[in-house]
Amino acid sequence: MTDLKNYIETHKQLFLDELFSFLRIPSVSAKPEHKEDMTKACLFLQEKIKKAGADICEIHTTKGHPIVYGEKMIDPKKPTVLVYGHYDVQPPEPLELWKSKPFEPEIRNERIYARGADDDKGQLFMHIIAFEYLNKTNQLPCNVKFMFEGEEEIGSSNLDEFCKKNKEKLKCDIILVSDTAMLGQDIPSITVGLRGLAYMEVEVVGPCRDLHSGHYGGAVANPANVLAKLIASLTDSDNRITIPGFYDDVLNLSEDERVELNKAPFDMEEFKNEIKIKEIQGEKGYTTKERIGVRPSLDVNGMWSGYIGEGAKTVLPSKAGAKISMRLVPNQDPEKIAKLFEKHFLSIAPNTVTVNVQPHHGGNGFVAPTDTIAYKAASKAFEATYGKKPIPVRGGGSIPIISLFEKELGAKSILMGFGLESDAIHSPNESYTLYNFYKGIETIPYFYKFYAEMMK
Ligand code: BES
Ligand code: MN
Ligand code: MN
C-alpha cells in the first residue's frame, strides 16, 4: 500500500475532526424527537462519501429513518464489495453517569468518548476514509458500494424492504461490516458467528388502581411479586431456560468444535474485573465463552412497577412490566421462540392477574465458514497491520440484518470488527480507542487489495 502509513499520519487530525462532527449529531433512532438529527447524520454521510470520491451517493427515504447509498464502479468485471454500517446509536441514558457529554466527543486516555464512538459511527467512518485514501491514490482494486442505515438499533425493519426492492443495485460479491469487537488490542479476531434475538415485553395487571399496601397487602395478588416469580421461573437452578421446546433447534457443537472455540484467549480475572463482578454465572456444563458465543440466553433488560421515587411510599402497584431478551443461536427461529415464550408465559400466569405478552423485533443468528476468500483476505489484512493472524470467534451480540443479506442478496458477510469489550457500547461513557480507529483505517485497504487479488 503506497504511502498508507504516511497518509494516515499526515491526516490524523483531520480524520478526527471529521469524526467528531459526525459524533456531535445525536442520531438516536429510538426517539422520535431525533428524527431531524437522523436526516442530518445522513446528509453528513452523503457529503463525506461524495467528497471521498463516490460516483453515486443517494439518500433513500423509508417509512422510518433514511438509508445512505453510495457507489464507485471502476470495472464491472472486477469484484464488488458492499460496505454496511449503521449511523444510528443507542439512547445515551443514564446521562448522569457520563463523564463528558455523550454528544460532545472528547479524548481522554487515548480514547474517543461519545455515544456511537465505536458502535457504529466510529467504525463505519473508517471505511469512508479508507475508501477516500484508495481513491485519491488511484489504488482502488475493486468496485465499492456503501449502505448505511439508521435503524440497526431498533431492528432494521425498513432495510429489509430496501434490500428486497433493490437487489440489482445492491448486487455484490461480499458484504464488509465493521460493527463487532476484537478479542483485545493486540489480539485481532474475525467474528464468524453472531447470536439471534427474540425480544418480548410482558405486563402483569392486577387491581384497577394502586392500593394502600396496608389495607390490601396480603389479601390481593401484587403484580410486582407475581412478575418477579414468573421471571424467576424462566430459568432453573442449572441456569437453563425452562420454556418447553426452547432448546429443540439448538445445534450442539462437536467436541472438536468446542475445543477449537475454547482455544481463543480468555482471561477470567480480567473478565470479572472489567465489569466489577465477584463471581460469574451461566448454564451448567459450559464455559463462559460457550455461554456467550454458542448457547442461548434469557435476560430481563428493564423492569418497572410501583413506587421508585425517593423515600418510602406504601403502595401495592396495579401493574408491573418487563422487557425480556432471548439471545438465540443459529438455527433457532426467533418467531418460533417468541411464540413458545408467549404460550409458556401465559400458561404459568396465576388467575389472580391478567398477563399480556407482546413480541418486539427479533432476528436470526449467523455463522460463517473460515475457508472462504473473504475470510482469507481479512485474515491477511489483519496480519499485515497487527502483525498477527486473527482468531475466529463467535460473538454474543446480534446484527439481525446479516442473515437477511444472505437470504435476500445471496451474499455472505465478513465481519472485521475493531471494537473492544472495554469500549462499553450501549453503556454510559462509550469510547473507541484512537489506536484501533487508525489501525482500522490502515487495515481496510489491505482487505480490498487481498480480496481483489484472490478473486482473480
Ligand atoms: N454492533 C452491535 C452488535 C455487536 C456488538 C455484535 C459487539 C458483536 C459484538 C449492534 O449495534 C447491536 O447492538 N445489536 C443489537 C441488536 C439489535 C436488534 C438491537 C444487540 O446485539 O443488542
Ligand atoms: Mn452496531
Ligand atoms: Mn449497538
Coordinates of C-alpha atoms and ligand atoms in Angstrom, one line a residue:
M1 CA 0.0 0.0 0.0
T2 CA 1.8 3.1 -1.3
D3 CA 2.2 5.8 1.3
L4 CA -0.6 4.4 3.5
K5 CA 1.1 4.9 6.9
N6 CA 2.3 8.4 5.9
Y7 CA -1.1 9.3 4.6
I8 CA -2.7 8.4 7.9
E9 CA 0.0 10.2 9.9
T10 CA -0.4 13.4 8.0
H11 CA -4.3 13.4 8.0
K12 CA -4.7 12.1 11.6
Q13 CA -6.2 15.3 13.0
L14 CA -8.4 15.9 10.0
F15 CA -9.9 12.3 10.3
L16 CA -10.6 13.0 14.0
D17 CA -12.2 16.4 13.4
E18 CA -14.5 14.9 10.8
L19 CA -15.5 12.0 13.0
F20 CA -16.2 14.4 15.8
S21 CA -18.6 16.4 13.6
F22 CA -20.3 13.2 12.9
L23 CA -20.5 12.1 16.5
R24 CA -21.9 15.5 17.5
I25 CA -25.2 14.7 15.7
P26 CA -27.4 12.9 18.2
S27 CA -28.7 10.2 15.9
V28 CA -30.7 8.2 18.4
S29 CA -33.1 6.1 16.3
A30 CA -35.3 5.0 19.1
K31 CA -36.5 8.6 19.9
P32 CA -39.0 10.5 17.7
E33 CA -37.5 13.8 18.8
H34 CA -34.3 13.0 17.0
K35 CA -36.0 12.5 13.6
E36 CA -34.2 15.6 12.2
D37 CA -30.9 14.5 13.6
M38 CA -31.2 11.3 11.7
T39 CA -31.6 13.2 8.4
K40 CA -28.6 15.4 9.4
A41 CA -26.4 12.4 10.0
C42 CA -27.5 11.1 6.6
L43 CA -26.7 14.4 4.9
F44 CA -23.3 14.4 6.6
L45 CA -22.5 10.9 5.3
Q46 CA -23.7 11.7 1.8
E47 CA -21.5 14.7 1.7
K48 CA -18.5 12.8 3.0
I49 CA -18.9 9.9 0.7
K50 CA -19.2 12.2 -2.3
K51 CA -16.0 14.0 -1.2
A52 CA -14.3 10.7 -0.8
G53 CA -14.9 10.0 -4.5
A54 CA -18.0 8.0 -4.9
D55 CA -19.8 8.5 -8.3
I56 CA -23.2 7.9 -6.9
C57 CA -24.4 9.0 -3.5
E58 CA -28.1 9.0 -2.6
I59 CA -30.4 9.2 0.3
H60 CA -33.3 6.8 0.3
T61 CA -36.2 7.7 2.5
T62 CA -38.1 4.9 4.2
K63 CA -41.1 4.6 6.4
G64 CA -38.6 5.1 9.2
H65 CA -35.1 6.6 9.1
P66 CA -33.3 7.1 5.7
I67 CA -30.6 5.0 4.2
V68 CA -27.5 6.3 2.6
Y69 CA -26.3 4.5 -0.5
G70 CA -23.1 5.3 -2.4
E71 CA -21.1 3.5 -5.1
K72 CA -18.0 3.7 -7.2
M73 CA -17.9 1.2 -10.0
I74 CA -14.4 1.0 -11.6
D75 CA -15.0 -2.1 -13.8
P76 CA -18.0 -4.4 -13.8
K77 CA -15.6 -7.3 -14.3
K78 CA -13.9 -6.6 -11.0
P79 CA -15.4 -7.9 -7.7
T80 CA -17.8 -5.6 -5.8
V81 CA -17.6 -5.1 -2.0
L82 CA -20.7 -3.7 -0.3
V83 CA -19.9 -1.9 3.0
Y84 CA -22.6 -2.0 5.5
G85 CA -22.8 0.0 8.7
H86 CA -25.3 1.9 10.9
Y87 CA -25.3 5.6 11.7
D88 CA -27.9 5.3 14.4
V89 CA -26.9 5.0 18.1
Q90 CA -28.4 3.7 21.3
P91 CA -30.1 6.3 23.6
P92 CA -27.4 7.8 25.9
E93 CA -29.2 7.4 29.2
P94 CA -28.5 7.4 32.1
L95 CA -26.9 10.8 31.4
E96 CA -25.7 11.5 34.9
L97 CA -23.2 8.6 34.6
W98 CA -21.3 10.2 31.6
K99 CA -18.1 11.9 32.5
S100 CA -18.3 14.1 29.4
K101 CA -21.5 14.7 27.4
P102 CA -22.5 11.8 25.0
F103 CA -22.7 14.1 22.0
E104 CA -19.7 16.3 22.8
P105 CA -16.9 14.0 21.9
E106 CA -13.7 14.2 24.0
I107 CA -10.4 12.5 24.0
R108 CA -9.2 11.0 27.3
N109 CA -6.5 8.4 27.9
E110 CA -6.1 7.7 24.2
R111 CA -9.8 7.1 23.6
I112 CA -12.6 9.0 21.9
Y113 CA -15.6 9.3 24.3
A114 CA -19.0 9.7 22.8
R115 CA -22.2 7.8 22.1
G116 CA -21.5 5.9 18.8
A117 CA -17.7 6.4 19.0
D118 CA -17.4 2.6 18.4
D119 CA -21.0 1.4 17.7
D120 CA -21.1 2.2 14.9
K121 CA -20.3 5.7 13.8
G122 CA -16.6 5.4 14.5
Q123 CA -16.3 2.0 12.8
L124 CA -18.2 2.9 9.7
F125 CA -16.3 6.2 9.3
M126 CA -13.0 4.3 9.0
H127 CA -14.5 2.7 5.8
I128 CA -15.2 6.0 4.2
I129 CA -11.7 7.3 5.0
A130 CA -10.1 4.0 3.7
F131 CA -12.0 4.4 0.5
E132 CA -11.0 8.0 0.2
Y133 CA -7.4 7.0 0.5
L134 CA -7.6 4.3 -2.1
N135 CA -9.4 6.6 -4.4
K136 CA -7.1 9.6 -4.1
T137 CA -4.1 7.5 -4.5
N138 CA -5.5 5.6 -7.5
Q139 CA -5.3 2.2 -5.8
L140 CA -8.9 1.1 -5.6
P141 CA -8.7 -2.5 -6.8
C142 CA -12.4 -3.3 -6.9
N143 CA -15.9 -1.8 -7.0
V144 CA -17.3 -0.4 -3.8
K145 CA -20.8 0.2 -2.6
F146 CA -21.8 1.8 0.7
M147 CA -25.1 1.2 2.5
F148 CA -25.5 2.9 5.9
E149 CA -28.8 2.6 7.7
G150 CA -30.3 4.4 10.6
E151 CA -32.4 1.7 12.2
E152 CA -30.0 -1.1 13.2
E153 CA -30.5 -0.4 16.9
I154 CA -34.3 -0.7 16.5
G155 CA -34.4 -3.8 14.3
S156 CA -33.6 -2.8 10.8
S157 CA -37.2 -3.2 9.7
N158 CA -37.0 -0.9 6.7
L159 CA -33.6 -2.0 5.4
D160 CA -35.3 -5.4 5.0
E161 CA -37.7 -3.9 2.4
F162 CA -35.0 -1.7 0.8
C163 CA -32.9 -4.9 0.2
K164 CA -35.8 -6.8 -1.2
K165 CA -36.6 -3.9 -3.6
N166 CA -33.1 -3.1 -4.7
K167 CA -31.5 -6.5 -5.3
E168 CA -29.8 -5.4 -8.5
K169 CA -28.5 -2.1 -7.1
L170 CA -27.0 -4.0 -4.1
K171 CA -25.5 -6.8 -6.1
C172 CA -22.1 -7.6 -4.7
D173 CA -19.6 -10.4 -4.1
I174 CA -19.2 -9.8 -0.4
I175 CA -20.6 -7.6 2.3
L176 CA -17.9 -6.0 4.6
V177 CA -19.0 -4.9 8.1
S178 CA -17.2 -3.3 11.0
D179 CA -19.7 -3.5 13.8
T180 CA -18.2 -6.1 16.1
A181 CA -15.4 -6.4 18.5
M182 CA -11.9 -8.0 18.5
L183 CA -10.6 -10.0 21.4
G184 CA -8.1 -7.5 22.6
Q185 CA -6.0 -4.6 21.5
D186 CA -3.2 -6.9 20.3
I187 CA -5.5 -9.9 19.5
P188 CA -7.2 -9.3 16.2
S189 CA -10.2 -11.5 15.6
I190 CA -12.8 -12.1 12.9
T191 CA -16.3 -12.7 14.1
V192 CA -17.6 -15.8 12.4
G193 CA -20.9 -16.1 14.3
L194 CA -23.5 -13.9 15.9
R195 CA -26.5 -14.7 18.1
G196 CA -30.1 -14.2 17.0
L197 CA -32.6 -12.3 19.1
A198 CA -36.2 -12.6 20.3
Y199 CA -37.4 -9.7 22.3
M200 CA -40.5 -9.7 24.4
E201 CA -42.4 -7.2 26.6
V202 CA -44.7 -8.6 29.3
E203 CA -47.2 -6.9 31.5
V204 CA -48.9 -8.2 34.7
V205 CA -52.1 -6.4 35.6
G206 CA -53.8 -6.7 39.0
P207 CA -56.2 -4.3 40.7
C208 CA -57.6 -1.3 38.8
R209 CA -55.6 1.2 40.8
D210 CA -52.5 1.3 43.1
L211 CA -53.7 0.2 46.5
H212 CA -52.7 1.0 50.1
S213 CA -50.3 -1.8 50.9
G214 CA -51.7 -1.9 54.5
H215 CA -55.4 -2.0 53.6
Y216 CA -54.9 -4.6 50.9
G217 CA -51.4 -6.2 51.4
G218 CA -51.6 -9.9 51.8
A219 CA -55.1 -10.2 50.5
V220 CA -54.6 -9.2 46.9
A221 CA -52.1 -10.6 44.4
N222 CA -49.3 -8.0 43.9
P223 CA -48.4 -7.8 40.2
A224 CA -44.8 -6.9 41.0
N225 CA -44.5 -10.0 43.2
V226 CA -46.2 -12.1 40.6
L227 CA -43.9 -10.8 37.8
A228 CA -40.8 -11.5 39.9
K229 CA -41.9 -15.1 40.4
L230 CA -42.8 -15.7 36.8
I231 CA -39.5 -14.3 35.6
A232 CA -37.5 -16.3 38.2
S233 CA -39.2 -19.5 37.0
L234 CA -38.0 -18.9 33.4
T235 CA -34.6 -20.3 34.3
D236 CA -33.8 -23.3 36.6
S237 CA -31.1 -23.9 39.1
D238 CA -28.7 -25.0 36.3
N239 CA -29.4 -21.7 34.6
R240 CA -31.2 -23.4 31.8
I241 CA -34.2 -21.9 30.2
T242 CA -37.4 -23.6 31.2
I243 CA -39.6 -22.7 28.3
P244 CA -40.8 -26.1 26.8
G245 CA -39.2 -26.7 23.3
F246 CA -36.7 -23.8 23.7
Y247 CA -33.7 -25.9 23.1
D248 CA -35.2 -28.1 20.4
D249 CA -33.4 -26.4 17.4
V250 CA -30.1 -25.6 19.2
L251 CA -27.3 -27.2 17.3
N252 CA -24.8 -28.8 19.7
L253 CA -21.2 -28.3 18.8
S254 CA -19.0 -31.3 18.3
E255 CA -16.2 -32.0 20.9
D256 CA -13.7 -30.8 18.3
E257 CA -15.6 -27.5 17.7
R258 CA -15.8 -26.9 21.4
V259 CA -12.1 -27.4 21.9
E260 CA -11.4 -25.1 19.0
L261 CA -13.7 -22.4 20.3
N262 CA -12.2 -22.6 23.8
K263 CA -8.7 -22.1 22.4
A264 CA -9.3 -18.4 21.9
P265 CA -7.5 -16.5 24.7
F266 CA -9.8 -15.6 27.6
D267 CA -8.7 -14.2 30.9
M268 CA -11.4 -14.9 33.6
E269 CA -10.0 -12.5 36.1
E270 CA -9.9 -9.7 33.6
F271 CA -13.4 -10.5 32.5
K272 CA -14.6 -10.2 36.1
N273 CA -12.5 -7.2 37.0
E274 CA -13.6 -5.2 33.9
I275 CA -17.2 -5.3 34.9
K276 CA -16.6 -5.5 38.7
I277 CA -18.4 -8.7 39.5
K278 CA -17.5 -11.1 42.2
E279 CA -18.4 -14.3 40.5
I280 CA -19.7 -15.5 37.1
Q281 CA -22.9 -17.4 36.4
G282 CA -24.3 -19.3 33.5
E283 CA -25.6 -22.5 32.0
K284 CA -24.2 -25.6 33.7
G285 CA -21.7 -27.6 31.7
Y286 CA -20.5 -24.7 29.5
T287 CA -17.5 -22.3 29.6
T288 CA -18.1 -18.6 29.6
K289 CA -17.0 -18.3 26.0
E290 CA -19.5 -21.0 25.1
R291 CA -22.2 -19.4 27.1
I292 CA -21.7 -16.1 25.2
G293 CA -20.9 -17.5 21.7
V294 CA -22.9 -20.7 21.1
R295 CA -25.5 -21.0 23.8
P296 CA -28.8 -19.1 24.1
S297 CA -29.7 -16.9 27.0
L298 CA -32.6 -15.1 28.6
D299 CA -32.4 -11.7 30.4
V300 CA -34.5 -9.0 31.8
N301 CA -33.5 -5.7 30.1
G302 CA -35.8 -3.5 32.1
M303 CA -38.4 -3.9 34.7
W304 CA -40.9 -1.4 36.2
S305 CA -43.6 -1.3 38.8
G306 CA -44.9 0.7 41.8
Y307 CA -43.1 3.5 43.5
I308 CA -39.4 4.0 42.7
G309 CA -39.0 7.6 43.8
E310 CA -37.2 8.8 46.9
G311 CA -38.2 7.6 50.3
A312 CA -40.9 5.1 51.0
K313 CA -44.5 5.0 49.7
T314 CA -46.7 2.2 50.9
V315 CA -48.3 1.1 47.7
L316 CA -49.4 -2.1 46.1
P317 CA -48.9 -1.4 42.4
S318 CA -51.7 -2.1 40.0
K319 CA -49.3 -3.1 37.2
A320 CA -45.8 -4.5 36.6
G321 CA -43.9 -4.9 33.4
A322 CA -40.6 -6.1 32.0
K323 CA -38.7 -6.3 28.7
I324 CA -37.0 -9.6 28.2
S325 CA -34.5 -10.6 25.6
M326 CA -33.5 -14.0 24.4
R327 CA -30.3 -14.4 22.6
L328 CA -30.6 -17.2 20.2
V329 CA -28.1 -19.4 18.3
P330 CA -28.1 -20.1 14.6
N331 CA -30.9 -22.5 13.6
Q332 CA -33.2 -21.2 16.3
D333 CA -36.1 -19.4 14.7
P334 CA -36.9 -16.1 16.5
E335 CA -40.6 -16.2 15.6
K336 CA -41.0 -19.7 16.8
I337 CA -39.2 -18.9 20.1
A338 CA -41.4 -15.8 20.6
K339 CA -44.5 -18.0 20.2
L340 CA -43.1 -20.6 22.6
F341 CA -42.3 -17.8 25.1
E342 CA -45.8 -16.3 24.9
K343 CA -47.5 -19.7 25.2
H344 CA -45.4 -20.7 28.2
F345 CA -45.6 -17.3 30.0
L346 CA -49.4 -17.2 29.7
S347 CA -49.7 -20.8 30.9
I348 CA -47.7 -20.2 34.1
A349 CA -49.6 -17.0 35.0
P350 CA -51.9 -17.3 38.0
N351 CA -55.5 -16.5 37.6
T352 CA -55.3 -13.6 40.1
V353 CA -53.8 -11.3 37.5
T354 CA -54.0 -10.7 33.8
V355 CA -50.9 -11.1 31.8
N356 CA -50.1 -9.6 28.4
V357 CA -47.3 -10.6 26.2
Q358 CA -46.0 -8.6 23.2
P359 CA -43.2 -9.6 20.9
H360 CA -40.8 -6.9 19.6
H361 CA -38.3 -7.1 16.8
G362 CA -36.0 -10.1 16.5
G363 CA -33.6 -11.6 14.2
N364 CA -31.7 -14.7 13.1
G365 CA -28.2 -15.7 14.2
F366 CA -25.4 -16.1 11.8
V367 CA -22.4 -18.4 11.3
A368 CA -19.7 -18.2 8.6
P369 CA -17.1 -20.6 7.5
T370 CA -13.4 -19.7 7.6
D371 CA -12.3 -21.3 4.3
T372 CA -13.7 -18.5 2.1
I373 CA -11.8 -16.0 0.1
A374 CA -13.2 -13.2 2.1
Y375 CA -12.1 -14.7 5.4
K376 CA -8.6 -15.3 4.0
A377 CA -8.3 -11.8 2.7
A378 CA -9.5 -10.3 6.0
S379 CA -7.1 -12.6 7.8
K380 CA -4.2 -11.4 5.7
A381 CA -5.2 -7.8 6.1
F382 CA -5.2 -8.0 9.9
E383 CA -1.8 -9.8 9.7
A384 CA -0.4 -7.0 7.6
T385 CA -1.2 -4.3 10.1
Y386 CA -1.4 -6.0 13.5
G387 CA 1.4 -8.4 12.8
K388 CA -0.7 -11.4 14.0
K389 CA -3.2 -13.8 12.4
P390 CA -6.7 -13.1 13.7
I391 CA -8.6 -15.6 15.7
P392 CA -12.1 -16.7 14.5
V393 CA -14.6 -16.0 17.3
R394 CA -18.3 -16.4 17.7
G395 CA -19.8 -13.2 19.2
G396 CA -22.7 -13.0 21.6
G397 CA -24.3 -9.9 20.1
S398 CA -26.7 -9.7 17.2
I399 CA -26.8 -7.9 13.8
P400 CA -30.1 -9.4 12.5
I401 CA -29.7 -7.9 9.1
I402 CA -26.7 -10.1 8.3
S403 CA -28.8 -13.3 7.9
L404 CA -31.2 -11.3 5.8
F405 CA -28.4 -10.1 3.5
E406 CA -27.6 -13.8 2.8
K407 CA -31.3 -14.6 2.2
E408 CA -32.2 -11.6 0.1
L409 CA -29.0 -10.6 -1.6
G410 CA -27.4 -14.0 -1.7
A411 CA -24.1 -12.5 -0.4
K412 CA -22.1 -13.5 2.6
S413 CA -20.7 -11.0 5.1
I414 CA -17.3 -10.7 6.5
L415 CA -17.2 -9.1 10.0
M416 CA -14.0 -7.2 10.5
G417 CA -14.7 -5.5 13.9
F418 CA -12.3 -3.1 15.5
G419 CA -14.2 -2.6 18.8
L420 CA -13.0 -3.7 22.2
E421 CA -15.2 -5.1 25.0
S422 CA -13.9 -2.2 27.1
D423 CA -15.4 0.3 24.7
A424 CA -18.6 -0.1 26.7
I425 CA -21.0 0.1 23.7
H426 CA -24.6 0.8 24.7
S427 CA -23.4 1.9 28.2
P428 CA -22.5 5.3 29.6
N429 CA -19.0 6.5 28.6
E430 CA -18.9 4.6 25.4
S431 CA -15.5 5.0 23.8
Y432 CA -13.3 3.9 20.9
T433 CA -9.5 3.7 21.1
L434 CA -7.6 6.0 18.8
Y435 CA -5.3 3.1 18.2
N436 CA -8.0 1.0 16.6
F437 CA -9.5 3.9 14.8
Y438 CA -6.3 4.5 12.9
K439 CA -5.4 0.8 12.7
G440 CA -8.8 0.1 11.2
I441 CA -8.2 2.8 8.5
E442 CA -4.9 1.1 7.8
T443 CA -6.3 -2.4 7.7
I444 CA -9.3 -1.9 5.5
P445 CA -7.4 -1.0 2.3
Y446 CA -5.5 -4.3 2.7
F447 CA -8.7 -6.2 2.7
Y448 CA -9.6 -4.7 -0.7
K449 CA -6.2 -5.4 -2.0
F450 CA -6.1 -9.1 -1.0
Y451 CA -9.7 -9.7 -1.8
A452 CA -9.3 -8.4 -5.3
E453 CA -6.1 -10.4 -5.8
M454 CA -7.6 -13.6 -4.6
M455 CA -10.8 -13.2 -6.6
K456 CA -8.8 -13.1 -9.9
Ligands
BES1 N1 -22.8 -3.7 16.9 C1 -23.8 -4.3 17.8 C2 -23.7 -5.8 17.8 C3 -22.4 -6.4 18.3 C4 -21.6 -5.7 19.1 C5 -22.1 -7.7 17.9 C6 -20.4 -6.3 19.6 C7 -21.0 -8.3 18.4 C8 -20.1 -7.6 19.2 C9 -25.2 -3.9 17.3 O1 -25.2 -2.5 17.0 C10 -26.2 -4.1 18.3 O2 -26.2 -3.5 19.3 N2 -27.2 -5.0 18.0 C11 -28.3 -5.3 18.9 C12 -29.4 -6.0 18.2 C13 -30.4 -5.1 17.7 C14 -31.6 -5.9 17.1 C15 -31.0 -4.1 18.7 C16 -27.8 -6.1 20.0 O3 -27.0 -7.0 19.9 O4 -28.4 -5.9 21.1
MN2 MN -23.6 -1.8 16.0
MN3 MN -25.5 -1.5 19.0

